[in-house]
Coordinates of C-alpha atoms and ligand atoms in Angstrom, one line a residue:
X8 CA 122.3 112.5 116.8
X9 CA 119.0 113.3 115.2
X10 CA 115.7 112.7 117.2
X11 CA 112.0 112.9 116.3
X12 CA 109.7 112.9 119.0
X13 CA 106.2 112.1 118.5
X14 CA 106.4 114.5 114.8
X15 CA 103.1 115.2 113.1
X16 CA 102.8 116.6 109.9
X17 CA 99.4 117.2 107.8
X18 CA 99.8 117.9 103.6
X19 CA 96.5 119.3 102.0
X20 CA 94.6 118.3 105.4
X21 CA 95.6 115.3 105.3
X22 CA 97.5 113.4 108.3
X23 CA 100.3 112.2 106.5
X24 CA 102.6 111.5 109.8
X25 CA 101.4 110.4 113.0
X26 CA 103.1 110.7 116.2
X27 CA 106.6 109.5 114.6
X28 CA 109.3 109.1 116.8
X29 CA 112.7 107.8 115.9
X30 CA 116.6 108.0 117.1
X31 CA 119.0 107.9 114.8
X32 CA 122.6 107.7 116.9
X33 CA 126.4 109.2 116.6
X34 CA 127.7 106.8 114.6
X35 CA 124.5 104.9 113.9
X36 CA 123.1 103.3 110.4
X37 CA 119.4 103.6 110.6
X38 CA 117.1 101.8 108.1
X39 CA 113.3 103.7 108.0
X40 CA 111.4 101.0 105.9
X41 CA 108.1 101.4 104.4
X42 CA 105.8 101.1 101.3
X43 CA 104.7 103.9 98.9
X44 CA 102.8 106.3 100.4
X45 CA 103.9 105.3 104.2
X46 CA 105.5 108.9 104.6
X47 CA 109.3 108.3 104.2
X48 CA 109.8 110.8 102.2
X49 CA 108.0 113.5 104.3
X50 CA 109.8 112.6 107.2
X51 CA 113.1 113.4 105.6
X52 CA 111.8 116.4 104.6
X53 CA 110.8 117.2 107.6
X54 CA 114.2 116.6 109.3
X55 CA 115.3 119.1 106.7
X56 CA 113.0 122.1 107.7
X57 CA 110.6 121.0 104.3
X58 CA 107.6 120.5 105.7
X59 CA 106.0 122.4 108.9
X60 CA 105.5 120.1 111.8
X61 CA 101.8 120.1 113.4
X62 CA 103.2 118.5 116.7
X63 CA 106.1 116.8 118.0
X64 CA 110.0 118.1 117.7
X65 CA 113.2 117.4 116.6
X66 CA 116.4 117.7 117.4
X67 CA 120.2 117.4 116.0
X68 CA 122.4 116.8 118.7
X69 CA 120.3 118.2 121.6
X70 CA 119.5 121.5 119.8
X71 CA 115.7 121.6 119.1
X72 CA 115.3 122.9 115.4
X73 CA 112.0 124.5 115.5
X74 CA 113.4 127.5 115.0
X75 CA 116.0 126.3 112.1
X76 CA 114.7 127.3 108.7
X77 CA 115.4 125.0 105.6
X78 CA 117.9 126.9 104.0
X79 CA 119.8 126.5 107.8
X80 CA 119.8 122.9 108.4
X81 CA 122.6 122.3 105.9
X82 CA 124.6 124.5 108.0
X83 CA 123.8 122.3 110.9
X84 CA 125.7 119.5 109.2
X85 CA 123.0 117.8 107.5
X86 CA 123.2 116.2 104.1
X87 CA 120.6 115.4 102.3
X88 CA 120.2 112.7 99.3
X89 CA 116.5 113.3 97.6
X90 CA 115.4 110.6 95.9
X91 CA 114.9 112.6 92.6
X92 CA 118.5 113.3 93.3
X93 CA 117.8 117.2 91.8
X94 CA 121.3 117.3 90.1
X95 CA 122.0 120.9 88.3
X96 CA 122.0 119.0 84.3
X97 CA 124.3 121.6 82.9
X98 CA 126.9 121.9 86.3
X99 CA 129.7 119.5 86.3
X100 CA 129.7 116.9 88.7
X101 CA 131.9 118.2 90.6
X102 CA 130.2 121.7 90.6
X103 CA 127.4 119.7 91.8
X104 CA 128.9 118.3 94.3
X105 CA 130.7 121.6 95.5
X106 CA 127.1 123.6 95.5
X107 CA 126.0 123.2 98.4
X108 CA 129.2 123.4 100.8
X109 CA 129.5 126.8 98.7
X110 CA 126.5 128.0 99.8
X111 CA 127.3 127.6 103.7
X112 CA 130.6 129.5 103.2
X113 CA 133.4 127.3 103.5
X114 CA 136.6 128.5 103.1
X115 CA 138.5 127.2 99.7
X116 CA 140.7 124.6 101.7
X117 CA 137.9 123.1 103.6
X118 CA 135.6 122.5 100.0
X119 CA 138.9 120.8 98.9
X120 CA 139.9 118.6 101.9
X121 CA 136.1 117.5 101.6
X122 CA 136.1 117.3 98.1
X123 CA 139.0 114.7 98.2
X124 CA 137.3 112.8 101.2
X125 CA 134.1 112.6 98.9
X126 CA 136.6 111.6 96.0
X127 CA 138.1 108.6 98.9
X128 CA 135.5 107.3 99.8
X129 CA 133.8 106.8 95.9
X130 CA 136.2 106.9 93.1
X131 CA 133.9 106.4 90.4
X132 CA 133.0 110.4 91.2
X133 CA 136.8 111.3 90.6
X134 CA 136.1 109.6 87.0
X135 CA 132.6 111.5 86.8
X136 CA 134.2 114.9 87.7
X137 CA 134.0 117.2 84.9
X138 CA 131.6 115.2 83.2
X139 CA 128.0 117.5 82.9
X140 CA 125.5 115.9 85.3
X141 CA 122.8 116.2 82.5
X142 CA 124.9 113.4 80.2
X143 CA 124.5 110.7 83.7
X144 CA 122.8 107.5 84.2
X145 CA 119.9 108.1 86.4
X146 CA 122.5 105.4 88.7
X147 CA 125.6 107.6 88.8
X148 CA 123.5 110.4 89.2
X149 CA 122.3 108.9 92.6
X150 CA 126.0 108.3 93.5
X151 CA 126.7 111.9 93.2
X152 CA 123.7 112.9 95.1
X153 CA 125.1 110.5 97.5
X154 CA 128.7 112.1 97.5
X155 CA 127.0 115.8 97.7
X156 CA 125.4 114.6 101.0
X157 CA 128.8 113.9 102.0
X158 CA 130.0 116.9 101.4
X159 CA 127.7 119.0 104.3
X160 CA 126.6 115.5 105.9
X161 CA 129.5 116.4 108.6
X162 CA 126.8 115.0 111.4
X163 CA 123.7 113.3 109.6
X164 CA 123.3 112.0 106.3
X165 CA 119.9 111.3 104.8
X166 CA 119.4 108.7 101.6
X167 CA 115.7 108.3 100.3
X168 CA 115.5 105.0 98.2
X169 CA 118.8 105.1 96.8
X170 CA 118.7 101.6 95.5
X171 CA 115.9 102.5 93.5
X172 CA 115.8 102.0 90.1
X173 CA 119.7 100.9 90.2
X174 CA 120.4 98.2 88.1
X175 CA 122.1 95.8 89.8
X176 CA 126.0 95.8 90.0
X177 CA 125.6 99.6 90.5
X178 CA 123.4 98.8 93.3
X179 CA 125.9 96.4 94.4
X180 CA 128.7 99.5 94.2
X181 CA 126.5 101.9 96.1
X182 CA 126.2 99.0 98.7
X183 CA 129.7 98.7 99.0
X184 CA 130.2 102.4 98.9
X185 CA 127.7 102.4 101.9
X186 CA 129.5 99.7 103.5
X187 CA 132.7 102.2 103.4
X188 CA 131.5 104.9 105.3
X189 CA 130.4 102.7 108.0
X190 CA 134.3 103.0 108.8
X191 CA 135.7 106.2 107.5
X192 CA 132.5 108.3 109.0
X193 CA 132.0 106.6 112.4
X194 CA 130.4 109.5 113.9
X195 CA 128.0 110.8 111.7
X196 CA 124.3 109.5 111.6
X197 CA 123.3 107.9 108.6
X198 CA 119.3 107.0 107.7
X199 CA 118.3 105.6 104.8
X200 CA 114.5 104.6 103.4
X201 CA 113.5 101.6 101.5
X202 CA 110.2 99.7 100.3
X203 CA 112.3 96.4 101.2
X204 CA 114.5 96.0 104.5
X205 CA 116.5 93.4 101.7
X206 CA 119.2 95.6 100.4
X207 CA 119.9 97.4 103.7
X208 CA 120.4 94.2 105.9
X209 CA 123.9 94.0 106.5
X210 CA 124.3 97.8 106.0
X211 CA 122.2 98.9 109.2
X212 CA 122.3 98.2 113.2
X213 CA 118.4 99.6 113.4
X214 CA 115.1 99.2 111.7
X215 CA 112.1 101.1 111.8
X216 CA 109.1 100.9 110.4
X217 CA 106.6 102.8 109.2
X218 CA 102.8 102.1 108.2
X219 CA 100.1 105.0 107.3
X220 CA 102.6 107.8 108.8
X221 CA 103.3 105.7 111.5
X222 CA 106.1 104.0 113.1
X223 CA 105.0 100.2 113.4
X224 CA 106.3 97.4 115.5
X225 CA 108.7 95.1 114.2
Ligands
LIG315 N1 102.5 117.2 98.0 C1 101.6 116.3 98.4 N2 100.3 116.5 98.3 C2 99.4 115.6 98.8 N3 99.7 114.5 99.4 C3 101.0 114.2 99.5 C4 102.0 115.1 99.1 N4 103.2 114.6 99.4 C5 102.9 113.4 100.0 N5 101.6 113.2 100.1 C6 100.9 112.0 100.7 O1 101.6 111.7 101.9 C7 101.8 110.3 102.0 C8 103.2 110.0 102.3 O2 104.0 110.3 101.2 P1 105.5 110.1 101.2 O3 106.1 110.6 102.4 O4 106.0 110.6 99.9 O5 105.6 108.5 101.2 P2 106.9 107.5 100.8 O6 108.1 108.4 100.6 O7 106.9 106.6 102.0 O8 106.5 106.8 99.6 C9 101.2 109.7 100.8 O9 99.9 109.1 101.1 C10 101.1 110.8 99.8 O10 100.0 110.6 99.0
LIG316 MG1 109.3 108.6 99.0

């Protein structure tokens, strides 16, 4: 369960969010939708320890993160999907995808049995595997970023615009790869930005809405 209440944050004295408060469930798909500049982007990073917070709090399942430093909240079972993706060019894919899972520790067997869940869930990364992430479609690259979540994403998983810039049957495969986890990862709390609610439609049970760094009515 992650939940912001009333979270502020200021960039260069600017008030870039407002008072945003949001749920995202056990279980729950969670669409944050908003045009360029709204502040979806800083709210993810935010979530992830990114960006200080000038008010407000949040939580992952009832444990207030305040005092969680970035470089923690992976440990706290938090993936994270950036929309610039930030592969490693000249790691494999599957180094990529291993990287962060590495860094919290996990014993050998663990990397694997995720590593083959990640694999399960979207083959076209088996394929990918020892390819270098450098030689990637900006597209695939996103699906790996996507499976790299997975990999530490053992509670939350964040996506920022990953239809963007997909062409359109890979966007169609990262929707049905979506679509998938909604069954094999019924626990874990996924939210995802858009520009457009379009593409995320059938994929989510909750929409919010955010305007100027603020959560809007629907
Ligand atoms: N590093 C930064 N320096 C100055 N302003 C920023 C910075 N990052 C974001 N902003 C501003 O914060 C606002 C929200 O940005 P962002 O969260 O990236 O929006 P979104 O992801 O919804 O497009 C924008 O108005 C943007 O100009
Ligand atoms: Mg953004």
């Amino acid at each position: 369960m992650l939940r912001l209440e009333g979270v502020s944050v200021d960039i260069a004295g600017a008030s870039v969010l407002r008072g945003v408060s949001l749920v995202v469930p056990p279980g729950g798909r969670v669409a944050l939708i908003g045009r360029n500049g709204a502040g979806k982007t800083t709210t993810l990073r935010a979530l992830m320890g990114l960006l200080p917070l000038k008010g407000g709090r949040i939580a992952v399942d009832g444990q207030d993160c305040a005092r969680v430093p970035a470089h923690k909240r992976t440990g706290l079972g938090i993936g994270y999907a950036p929309e610039e993706r930030r592969l490693f060019g000249s790691f494999t894919v599957q180094e990529n995808l291993l990287l962060p899972a590495e860094v919290l520790g996990l014993p050998k067997a663990e990397l694997q049995r995720r590593l083959e869940a990640v694999y399960d869930l979207l083959p076209e990364l088996r394929t990918f595997a020892p390819r270098k992430a450098a030689g990637l479609s900006g597209g695939q690259g996103k699906m790996v970023a996507l499976g790299r979540a997975l990999m530490v994403g053992s509670r939350a998983v964040l996506l920022d615009e990953p239809f963007q810039g997909l062409a359109p049957a890979l966007a169609l495969r990262y929707a049905e790869a979506l679509a998938r986890l909604r069954d094999a990862l019924p626990d874990v709390a996924i939210l995802i930005t858009e520009s457009s609610p379009e593409l995320l439609r059938q994929l989510v049970d909750t929409t919010f809405v955010i305007e100027r760094g603020e959560i809007a009515a629907l």
